[in-house]
């Protein structure tokens, strides 16, 4: 009876300051150090409340500006960056600074992530579940069409220059590494087109 895109996780009680282990909350509300798959509950849905694309096209005295954005409002995600790059990473190798600054090292540490000496794969818990709202600039192009009078002077019927870029910026409520589940490559292009 639940959504096929529901995000499920075991409720977390955070990191125990005495041991550096994660505290799990079972279905009866009791804290435990034993992870039980059957204690998972729904924390949201990966399908956002609203999502879409919008664009604008502005034209003024030969200049043309075209912008395209996409957005998502209210989708719940499991932040894989925190799992694999912070809590599940090996501090001996190249690691995110949060590995050293935000993981448990000694008794009494009040931190977000488990014992730095624990190299086991983190369990799926509510600590890594986030609601995401984002705005992404998918593409931007700026072009200029030279006037017919100028084109005639250089023996052309048309001359246009254009600058194009994609994925120029992304604003999101969730900080995560991009390109983990899809290719991500920002590009910049400059084009000149001429007609004789």
JSON list of C-alpha atoms in Angstrom, two decimals:
[
{"chain": "A", "resi": 1, "resn": "UNK", "atom": "CA", "xyz": [0.00, 0.00, 0.00]},
{"chain": "A", "resi": 2, "resn": "UNK", "atom": "CA", "xyz": [3.01, 2.33, -0.06]},
{"chain": "A", "resi": 3, "resn": "UNK", "atom": "CA", "xyz": [4.57, 4.23, -2.91]},
{"chain": "A", "resi": 4, "resn": "UNK", "atom": "CA", "xyz": [7.13, 2.36, -5.01]},
{"chain": "A", "resi": 5, "resn": "UNK", "atom": "CA", "xyz": [9.37, 5.43, -4.72]},
{"chain": "A", "resi": 6, "resn": "UNK", "atom": "CA", "xyz": [9.12, 5.69, -0.92]},
{"chain": "A", "resi": 7, "resn": "UNK", "atom": "CA", "xyz": [12.41, 6.32, 0.89]},
{"chain": "A", "resi": 8, "resn": "UNK", "atom": "CA", "xyz": [12.74, 3.88, 3.79]},
{"chain": "A", "resi": 9, "resn": "UNK", "atom": "CA", "xyz": [15.34, 3.79, 6.55]},
{"chain": "A", "resi": 10, "resn": "UNK", "atom": "CA", "xyz": [15.81, 2.70, 10.14]},
{"chain": "A", "resi": 11, "resn": "UNK", "atom": "CA", "xyz": [15.35, 5.59, 12.58]},
{"chain": "A", "resi": 12, "resn": "UNK", "atom": "CA", "xyz": [18.65, 6.80, 13.99]},
{"chain": "A", "resi": 13, "resn": "UNK", "atom": "CA", "xyz": [19.29, 8.05, 17.50]},
{"chain": "A", "resi": 14, "resn": "UNK", "atom": "CA", "xyz": [22.59, 9.58, 16.40]},
{"chain": "A", "resi": 15, "resn": "UNK", "atom": "CA", "xyz": [26.12, 8.62, 17.38]},
{"chain": "A", "resi": 16, "resn": "UNK", "atom": "CA", "xyz": [26.72, 7.38, 20.92]},
{"chain": "A", "resi": 17, "resn": "UNK", "atom": "CA", "xyz": [29.30, 9.76, 22.51]},
{"chain": "A", "resi": 18, "resn": "UNK", "atom": "CA", "xyz": [30.70, 6.93, 24.65]},
{"chain": "A", "resi": 19, "resn": "UNK", "atom": "CA", "xyz": [31.39, 4.36, 21.90]},
{"chain": "A", "resi": 20, "resn": "UNK", "atom": "CA", "xyz": [31.22, 6.10, 18.50]},
{"chain": "A", "resi": 21, "resn": "UNK", "atom": "CA", "xyz": [28.59, 3.59, 17.35]},
{"chain": "A", "resi": 22, "resn": "UNK", "atom": "CA", "xyz": [25.27, 4.54, 15.82]},
{"chain": "A", "resi": 23, "resn": "UNK", "atom": "CA", "xyz": [22.19, 4.15, 17.98]},
{"chain": "A", "resi": 24, "resn": "UNK", "atom": "CA", "xyz": [19.22, 2.61, 16.14]},
{"chain": "A", "resi": 25, "resn": "UNK", "atom": "CA", "xyz": [15.62, 3.08, 17.22]},
{"chain": "A", "resi": 26, "resn": "UNK", "atom": "CA", "xyz": [13.45, 0.00, 16.77]},
{"chain": "A", "resi": 27, "resn": "UNK", "atom": "CA", "xyz": [9.77, 0.00, 15.85]},
{"chain": "A", "resi": 28, "resn": "UNK", "atom": "CA", "xyz": [8.81, 0.12, 19.55]},
{"chain": "A", "resi": 29, "resn": "UNK", "atom": "CA", "xyz": [10.95, 3.22, 20.13]},
{"chain": "A", "resi": 30, "resn": "UNK", "atom": "CA", "xyz": [13.73, 1.41, 22.00]},
{"chain": "A", "resi": 31, "resn": "UNK", "atom": "CA", "xyz": [17.39, 2.36, 21.40]},
{"chain": "A", "resi": 32, "resn": "UNK", "atom": "CA", "xyz": [19.71, -0.46, 20.31]},
{"chain": "A", "resi": 33, "resn": "UNK", "atom": "CA", "xyz": [23.13, -1.00, 18.74]},
{"chain": "A", "resi": 34, "resn": "UNK", "atom": "CA", "xyz": [21.77, -3.87, 16.61]},
{"chain": "A", "resi": 35, "resn": "UNK", "atom": "CA", "xyz": [20.60, -2.94, 13.12]},
{"chain": "A", "resi": 36, "resn": "UNK", "atom": "CA", "xyz": [17.38, -4.65, 12.08]},
{"chain": "A", "resi": 37, "resn": "UNK", "atom": "CA", "xyz": [16.14, -4.31, 8.49]},
{"chain": "A", "resi": 38, "resn": "UNK", "atom": "CA", "xyz": [12.54, -4.81, 9.66]},
{"chain": "A", "resi": 39, "resn": "UNK", "atom": "CA", "xyz": [12.72, -1.59, 11.71]},
{"chain": "A", "resi": 40, "resn": "UNK", "atom": "CA", "xyz": [12.69, 0.51, 8.53]},
{"chain": "A", "resi": 41, "resn": "UNK", "atom": "CA", "xyz": [9.98, 3.14, 8.21]},
{"chain": "A", "resi": 42, "resn": "UNK", "atom": "CA", "xyz": [8.99, 5.57, 5.47]},
{"chain": "A", "resi": 43, "resn": "UNK", "atom": "CA", "xyz": [10.67, 8.99, 5.60]},
{"chain": "A", "resi": 44, "resn": "UNK", "atom": "CA", "xyz": [9.31, 10.47, 2.40]},
{"chain": "A", "resi": 45, "resn": "UNK", "atom": "CA", "xyz": [9.06, 9.92, -1.31]},
{"chain": "A", "resi": 46, "resn": "UNK", "atom": "CA", "xyz": [11.76, 10.40, -3.92]},
{"chain": "A", "resi": 47, "resn": "UNK", "atom": "CA", "xyz": [9.12, 11.81, -6.28]},
{"chain": "A", "resi": 48, "resn": "UNK", "atom": "CA", "xyz": [9.03, 15.57, -5.60]},
{"chain": "A", "resi": 49, "resn": "UNK", "atom": "CA", "xyz": [5.87, 17.54, -4.85]},
{"chain": "A", "resi": 50, "resn": "UNK", "atom": "CA", "xyz": [6.56, 19.61, -7.96]},
{"chain": "A", "resi": 51, "resn": "UNK", "atom": "CA", "xyz": [9.23, 19.61, -10.63]},
{"chain": "A", "resi": 52, "resn": "UNK", "atom": "CA", "xyz": [9.65, 21.10, -14.05]},
{"chain": "A", "resi": 53, "resn": "UNK", "atom": "CA", "xyz": [11.56, 23.16, -16.53]},
{"chain": "A", "resi": 54, "resn": "UNK", "atom": "CA", "xyz": [11.23, 26.84, -17.45]},
{"chain": "A", "resi": 55, "resn": "UNK", "atom": "CA", "xyz": [13.12, 29.02, -19.86]},
{"chain": "A", "resi": 56, "resn": "UNK", "atom": "CA", "xyz": [13.35, 32.56, -21.13]},
{"chain": "A", "resi": 57, "resn": "UNK", "atom": "CA", "xyz": [14.33, 34.06, -24.44]},
{"chain": "A", "resi": 58, "resn": "UNK", "atom": "CA", "xyz": [15.22, 37.76, -24.53]},
{"chain": "A", "resi": 59, "resn": "UNK", "atom": "CA", "xyz": [16.04, 39.62, -27.72]},
{"chain": "A", "resi": 60, "resn": "UNK", "atom": "CA", "xyz": [17.29, 43.23, -27.92]},
{"chain": "A", "resi": 61, "resn": "UNK", "atom": "CA", "xyz": [19.11, 45.06, -30.73]},
{"chain": "A", "resi": 62, "resn": "UNK", "atom": "CA", "xyz": [20.78, 41.96, -32.13]},
{"chain": "A", "resi": 63, "resn": "UNK", "atom": "CA", "xyz": [21.52, 40.37, -28.77]},
{"chain": "A", "resi": 64, "resn": "UNK", "atom": "CA", "xyz": [19.68, 37.19, -27.78]},
{"chain": "A", "resi": 65, "resn": "UNK", "atom": "CA", "xyz": [19.81, 35.61, -24.34]},
{"chain": "A", "resi": 66, "resn": "UNK", "atom": "CA", "xyz": [18.36, 32.14, -23.83]},
{"chain": "A", "resi": 67, "resn": "UNK", "atom": "CA", "xyz": [18.26, 30.51, -20.36]},
{"chain": "A", "resi": 68, "resn": "UNK", "atom": "CA", "xyz": [16.84, 27.15, -19.32]},
{"chain": "A", "resi": 69, "resn": "UNK", "atom": "CA", "xyz": [16.34, 25.99, -15.73]},
{"chain": "A", "resi": 70, "resn": "UNK", "atom": "CA", "xyz": [14.98, 22.89, -14.06]},
{"chain": "A", "resi": 71, "resn": "UNK", "atom": "CA", "xyz": [13.72, 22.65, -10.49]},
{"chain": "A", "resi": 72, "resn": "UNK", "atom": "CA", "xyz": [12.49, 20.15, -7.96]},
{"chain": "A", "resi": 73, "resn": "UNK", "atom": "CA", "xyz": [10.50, 20.87, -4.81]},
{"chain": "A", "resi": 74, "resn": "UNK", "atom": "CA", "xyz": [10.19, 18.47, -1.91]},
{"chain": "A", "resi": 75, "resn": "UNK", "atom": "CA", "xyz": [11.62, 15.16, -3.10]},
{"chain": "A", "resi": 76, "resn": "UNK", "atom": "CA", "xyz": [13.20, 13.02, -0.36]},
{"chain": "A", "resi": 77, "resn": "UNK", "atom": "CA", "xyz": [16.64, 11.59, -1.13]},
{"chain": "A", "resi": 78, "resn": "UNK", "atom": "CA", "xyz": [19.19, 9.35, 0.52]},
{"chain": "A", "resi": 79, "resn": "UNK", "atom": "CA", "xyz": [22.40, 11.39, 0.54]},
{"chain": "A", "resi": 80, "resn": "UNK", "atom": "CA", "xyz": [24.90, 8.91, -0.88]},
{"chain": "A", "resi": 81, "resn": "UNK", "atom": "CA", "xyz": [27.75, 11.46, -0.65]},
{"chain": "A", "resi": 82, "resn": "UNK", "atom": "CA", "xyz": [27.60, 11.36, 3.16]},
{"chain": "A", "resi": 83, "resn": "UNK", "atom": "CA", "xyz": [27.50, 7.56, 3.13]},
{"chain": "A", "resi": 84, "resn": "UNK", "atom": "CA", "xyz": [30.36, 6.88, 0.73]},
{"chain": "A", "resi": 85, "resn": "UNK", "atom": "CA", "xyz": [32.55, 10.00, 0.94]},
{"chain": "A", "resi": 86, "resn": "UNK", "atom": "CA", "xyz": [32.28, 10.90, 4.64]},
{"chain": "A", "resi": 87, "resn": "UNK", "atom": "CA", "xyz": [31.18, 8.10, 6.94]},
{"chain": "A", "resi": 88, "resn": "UNK", "atom": "CA", "xyz": [32.13, 5.18, 4.71]},
{"chain": "A", "resi": 89, "resn": "UNK", "atom": "CA", "xyz": [35.44, 6.54, 3.46]},
{"chain": "A", "resi": 90, "resn": "UNK", "atom": "CA", "xyz": [38.90, 5.42, 4.46]},
{"chain": "A", "resi": 91, "resn": "UNK", "atom": "CA", "xyz": [40.76, 8.29, 6.19]},
{"chain": "A", "resi": 92, "resn": "UNK", "atom": "CA", "xyz": [44.11, 6.88, 5.02]},
{"chain": "A", "resi": 93, "resn": "UNK", "atom": "CA", "xyz": [43.15, 7.65, 1.42]},
{"chain": "A", "resi": 94, "resn": "UNK", "atom": "CA", "xyz": [42.15, 10.99, -0.10]},
{"chain": "A", "resi": 95, "resn": "UNK", "atom": "CA", "xyz": [39.14, 11.98, 2.01]},
{"chain": "A", "resi": 96, "resn": "UNK", "atom": "CA", "xyz": [36.63, 14.76, 2.53]},
{"chain": "A", "resi": 97, "resn": "UNK", "atom": "CA", "xyz": [37.63, 17.11, 5.37]},
{"chain": "A", "resi": 98, "resn": "UNK", "atom": "CA", "xyz": [34.44, 16.12, 7.22]},
{"chain": "A", "resi": 99, "resn": "UNK", "atom": "CA", "xyz": [35.99, 12.66, 7.68]},
{"chain": "A", "resi": 100, "resn": "UNK", "atom": "CA", "xyz": [38.55, 14.23, 10.04]},
{"chain": "A", "resi": 101, "resn": "UNK", "atom": "CA", "xyz": [36.43, 17.00, 11.54]},
{"chain": "A", "resi": 102, "resn": "UNK", "atom": "CA", "xyz": [33.03, 15.34, 12.05]},
{"chain": "A", "resi": 103, "resn": "UNK", "atom": "CA", "xyz": [33.71, 11.69, 12.92]},
{"chain": "A", "resi": 104, "resn": "UNK", "atom": "CA", "xyz": [33.98, 10.22, 16.42]},
{"chain": "A", "resi": 105, "resn": "UNK", "atom": "CA", "xyz": [37.55, 9.81, 17.73]},
{"chain": "A", "resi": 106, "resn": "UNK", "atom": "CA", "xyz": [37.33, 9.53, 21.53]},
{"chain": "A", "resi": 107, "resn": "UNK", "atom": "CA", "xyz": [34.80, 9.11, 24.32]},
{"chain": "A", "resi": 108, "resn": "UNK", "atom": "CA", "xyz": [32.69, 12.20, 24.81]},
{"chain": "A", "resi": 109, "resn": "UNK", "atom": "CA", "xyz": [32.82, 13.42, 21.19]},
{"chain": "A", "resi": 110, "resn": "UNK", "atom": "CA", "xyz": [29.46, 14.87, 20.11]},
{"chain": "A", "resi": 111, "resn": "UNK", "atom": "CA", "xyz": [29.60, 14.27, 16.35]},
{"chain": "A", "resi": 112, "resn": "UNK", "atom": "CA", "xyz": [27.43, 13.47, 13.31]},
{"chain": "A", "resi": 113, "resn": "UNK", "atom": "CA", "xyz": [29.38, 10.47, 12.04]},
{"chain": "A", "resi": 114, "resn": "UNK", "atom": "CA", "xyz": [30.55, 7.17, 13.53]},
{"chain": "A", "resi": 115, "resn": "UNK", "atom": "CA", "xyz": [34.00, 6.11, 14.81]},
{"chain": "A", "resi": 116, "resn": "UNK", "atom": "CA", "xyz": [36.76, 7.09, 12.37]},
{"chain": "A", "resi": 117, "resn": "UNK", "atom": "CA", "xyz": [38.37, 3.66, 12.93]},
{"chain": "A", "resi": 118, "resn": "UNK", "atom": "CA", "xyz": [35.18, 1.87, 11.81]},
{"chain": "A", "resi": 119, "resn": "UNK", "atom": "CA", "xyz": [35.57, 1.05, 8.11]},
{"chain": "A", "resi": 120, "resn": "UNK", "atom": "CA", "xyz": [32.36, -0.96, 7.78]},
{"chain": "A", "resi": 121, "resn": "UNK", "atom": "CA", "xyz": [29.70, 0.10, 5.27]},
{"chain": "A", "resi": 122, "resn": "UNK", "atom": "CA", "xyz": [27.17, 2.40, 6.96]},
{"chain": "A", "resi": 123, "resn": "UNK", "atom": "CA", "xyz": [23.67, 1.04, 7.40]},
{"chain": "A", "resi": 124, "resn": "UNK", "atom": "CA", "xyz": [20.65, 2.73, 5.81]},
{"chain": "A", "resi": 125, "resn": "UNK", "atom": "CA", "xyz": [19.38, 5.08, 8.51]},
{"chain": "A", "resi": 126, "resn": "UNK", "atom": "CA", "xyz": [17.50, 8.33, 8.81]},
{"chain": "A", "resi": 127, "resn": "UNK", "atom": "CA", "xyz": [20.76, 10.26, 9.39]},
{"chain": "A", "resi": 128, "resn": "UNK", "atom": "CA", "xyz": [21.32, 10.29, 5.63]},
{"chain": "A", "resi": 129, "resn": "UNK", "atom": "CA", "xyz": [17.75, 11.10, 4.54]},
{"chain": "A", "resi": 130, "resn": "UNK", "atom": "CA", "xyz": [17.19, 14.67, 3.31]},
{"chain": "A", "resi": 131, "resn": "UNK", "atom": "CA", "xyz": [14.37, 16.66, 1.71]},
{"chain": "A", "resi": 132, "resn": "UNK", "atom": "CA", "xyz": [15.69, 18.31, -1.43]},
{"chain": "A", "resi": 133, "resn": "UNK", "atom": "CA", "xyz": [14.70, 21.54, -3.10]},
{"chain": "A", "resi": 134, "resn": "UNK", "atom": "CA", "xyz": [16.90, 22.58, -6.01]},
{"chain": "A", "resi": 135, "resn": "UNK", "atom": "CA", "xyz": [17.20, 25.00, -8.89]},
{"chain": "A", "resi": 136, "resn": "UNK", "atom": "CA", "xyz": [19.59, 24.12, -11.69]},
{"chain": "A", "resi": 137, "resn": "UNK", "atom": "CA", "xyz": [20.60, 26.28, -14.64]},
{"chain": "A", "resi": 138, "resn": "UNK", "atom": "CA", "xyz": [20.68, 23.68, -17.41]},
{"chain": "A", "resi": 139, "resn": "UNK", "atom": "CA", "xyz": [21.86, 25.95, -20.19]},
{"chain": "A", "resi": 140, "resn": "UNK", "atom": "CA", "xyz": [22.62, 29.53, -21.10]},
{"chain": "A", "resi": 141, "resn": "UNK", "atom": "CA", "xyz": [23.41, 31.03, -24.47]},
{"chain": "A", "resi": 142, "resn": "UNK", "atom": "CA", "xyz": [24.20, 34.60, -25.43]},
{"chain": "A", "resi": 143, "resn": "UNK", "atom": "CA", "xyz": [24.44, 35.53, -29.08]},
{"chain": "A", "resi": 144, "resn": "UNK", "atom": "CA", "xyz": [24.83, 38.63, -31.21]},
{"chain": "A", "resi": 145, "resn": "UNK", "atom": "CA", "xyz": [23.72, 39.04, -34.83]},
{"chain": "A", "resi": 146, "resn": "UNK", "atom": "CA", "xyz": [25.68, 41.74, -36.62]},
{"chain": "A", "resi": 147, "resn": "UNK", "atom": "CA", "xyz": [23.65, 44.30, -38.56]},
{"chain": "A", "resi": 148, "resn": "UNK", "atom": "CA", "xyz": [23.07, 43.78, -42.30]},
{"chain": "A", "resi": 149, "resn": "UNK", "atom": "CA", "xyz": [24.99, 46.99, -43.03]},
{"chain": "A", "resi": 150, "resn": "UNK", "atom": "CA", "xyz": [28.08, 45.71, -41.21]},
{"chain": "A", "resi": 151, "resn": "UNK", "atom": "CA", "xyz": [27.80, 42.30, -42.90]},
{"chain": "A", "resi": 152, "resn": "UNK", "atom": "CA", "xyz": [27.69, 43.93, -46.35]},
{"chain": "A", "resi": 153, "resn": "UNK", "atom": "CA", "xyz": [30.93, 45.80, -45.59]},
{"chain": "A", "resi": 154, "resn": "UNK", "atom": "CA", "xyz": [32.75, 42.48, -45.03]},
{"chain": "A", "resi": 155, "resn": "UNK", "atom": "CA", "xyz": [30.96, 40.70, -47.92]},
{"chain": "A", "resi": 156, "resn": "UNK", "atom": "CA", "xyz": [28.69, 38.52, -45.81]},
{"chain": "A", "resi": 157, "resn": "UNK", "atom": "CA", "xyz": [24.94, 38.13, -45.79]},
{"chain": "A", "resi": 158, "resn": "UNK", "atom": "CA", "xyz": [24.89, 37.12, -42.12]},
{"chain": "A", "resi": 159, "resn": "UNK", "atom": "CA", "xyz": [27.32, 36.96, -39.19]},
{"chain": "A", "resi": 160, "resn": "UNK", "atom": "CA", "xyz": [26.59, 35.66, -35.73]},
{"chain": "A", "resi": 161, "resn": "UNK", "atom": "CA", "xyz": [28.71, 35.00, -32.63]},
{"chain": "A", "resi": 162, "resn": "UNK", "atom": "CA", "xyz": [27.44, 32.90, -29.74]},
{"chain": "A", "resi": 163, "resn": "UNK", "atom": "CA", "xyz": [28.59, 31.81, -26.30]},
{"chain": "A", "resi": 164, "resn": "UNK", "atom": "CA", "xyz": [26.98, 28.70, -24.78]},
{"chain": "A", "resi": 165, "resn": "UNK", "atom": "CA", "xyz": [27.35, 26.88, -21.47]},
{"chain": "A", "resi": 166, "resn": "UNK", "atom": "CA", "xyz": [25.52, 24.15, -19.58]},
{"chain": "A", "resi": 167, "resn": "UNK", "atom": "CA", "xyz": [25.12, 23.34, -15.87]},
{"chain": "A", "resi": 168, "resn": "UNK", "atom": "CA", "xyz": [26.41, 26.77, -14.93]},
{"chain": "A", "resi": 169, "resn": "UNK", "atom": "CA", "xyz": [25.11, 26.60, -11.36]},
{"chain": "A", "resi": 170, "resn": "UNK", "atom": "CA", "xyz": [22.98, 24.53, -9.01]},
{"chain": "A", "resi": 171, "resn": "UNK", "atom": "CA", "xyz": [21.39, 25.67, -5.76]},
{"chain": "A", "resi": 172, "resn": "UNK", "atom": "CA", "xyz": [20.18, 22.87, -3.49]},
{"chain": "A", "resi": 173, "resn": "UNK", "atom": "CA", "xyz": [19.17, 22.27, 0.12]},
{"chain": "A", "resi": 174, "resn": "UNK", "atom": "CA", "xyz": [21.31, 19.10, 0.03]},
{"chain": "A", "resi": 175, "resn": "UNK", "atom": "CA", "xyz": [25.08, 19.26, -0.31]},
{"chain": "A", "resi": 176, "resn": "UNK", "atom": "CA", "xyz": [26.21, 16.23, -2.28]},
{"chain": "A", "resi": 177, "resn": "UNK", "atom": "CA", "xyz": [28.74, 15.20, -4.86]},
{"chain": "A", "resi": 178, "resn": "UNK", "atom": "CA", "xyz": [27.35, 15.50, -8.38]},
{"chain": "A", "resi": 179, "resn": "UNK", "atom": "CA", "xyz": [27.79, 12.92, -11.08]},
{"chain": "A", "resi": 180, "resn": "UNK", "atom": "CA", "xyz": [27.44, 9.83, -8.87]},
{"chain": "A", "resi": 181, "resn": "UNK", "atom": "CA", "xyz": [24.32, 8.53, -10.63]},
{"chain": "A", "resi": 182, "resn": "UNK", "atom": "CA", "xyz": [24.58, 10.35, -13.98]},
{"chain": "A", "resi": 183, "resn": "UNK", "atom": "CA", "xyz": [27.34, 11.94, -16.07]},
{"chain": "A", "resi": 184, "resn": "UNK", "atom": "CA", "xyz": [28.05, 15.53, -15.10]},
{"chain": "A", "resi": 185, "resn": "UNK", "atom": "CA", "xyz": [30.23, 17.78, -17.23]},
{"chain": "A", "resi": 186, "resn": "UNK", "atom": "CA", "xyz": [30.11, 21.57, -17.38]},
{"chain": "A", "resi": 187, "resn": "UNK", "atom": "CA", "xyz": [31.08, 22.88, -20.79]},
{"chain": "A", "resi": 188, "resn": "UNK", "atom": "CA", "xyz": [31.74, 26.28, -22.37]},
{"chain": "A", "resi": 189, "resn": "UNK", "atom": "CA", "xyz": [31.51, 26.81, -26.12]},
{"chain": "A", "resi": 190, "resn": "UNK", "atom": "CA", "xyz": [32.05, 29.73, -28.46]},
{"chain": "A", "resi": 191, "resn": "UNK", "atom": "CA", "xyz": [30.68, 29.66, -31.99]},
{"chain": "A", "resi": 192, "resn": "UNK", "atom": "CA", "xyz": [30.88, 31.90, -35.04]},
{"chain": "A", "resi": 193, "resn": "UNK", "atom": "CA", "xyz": [28.52, 31.36, -37.96]},
{"chain": "A", "resi": 194, "resn": "UNK", "atom": "CA", "xyz": [28.77, 33.25, -41.23]},
{"chain": "A", "resi": 195, "resn": "UNK", "atom": "CA", "xyz": [26.74, 33.11, -44.43]},
{"chain": "A", "resi": 196, "resn": "UNK", "atom": "CA", "xyz": [28.09, 34.40, -47.74]}
]
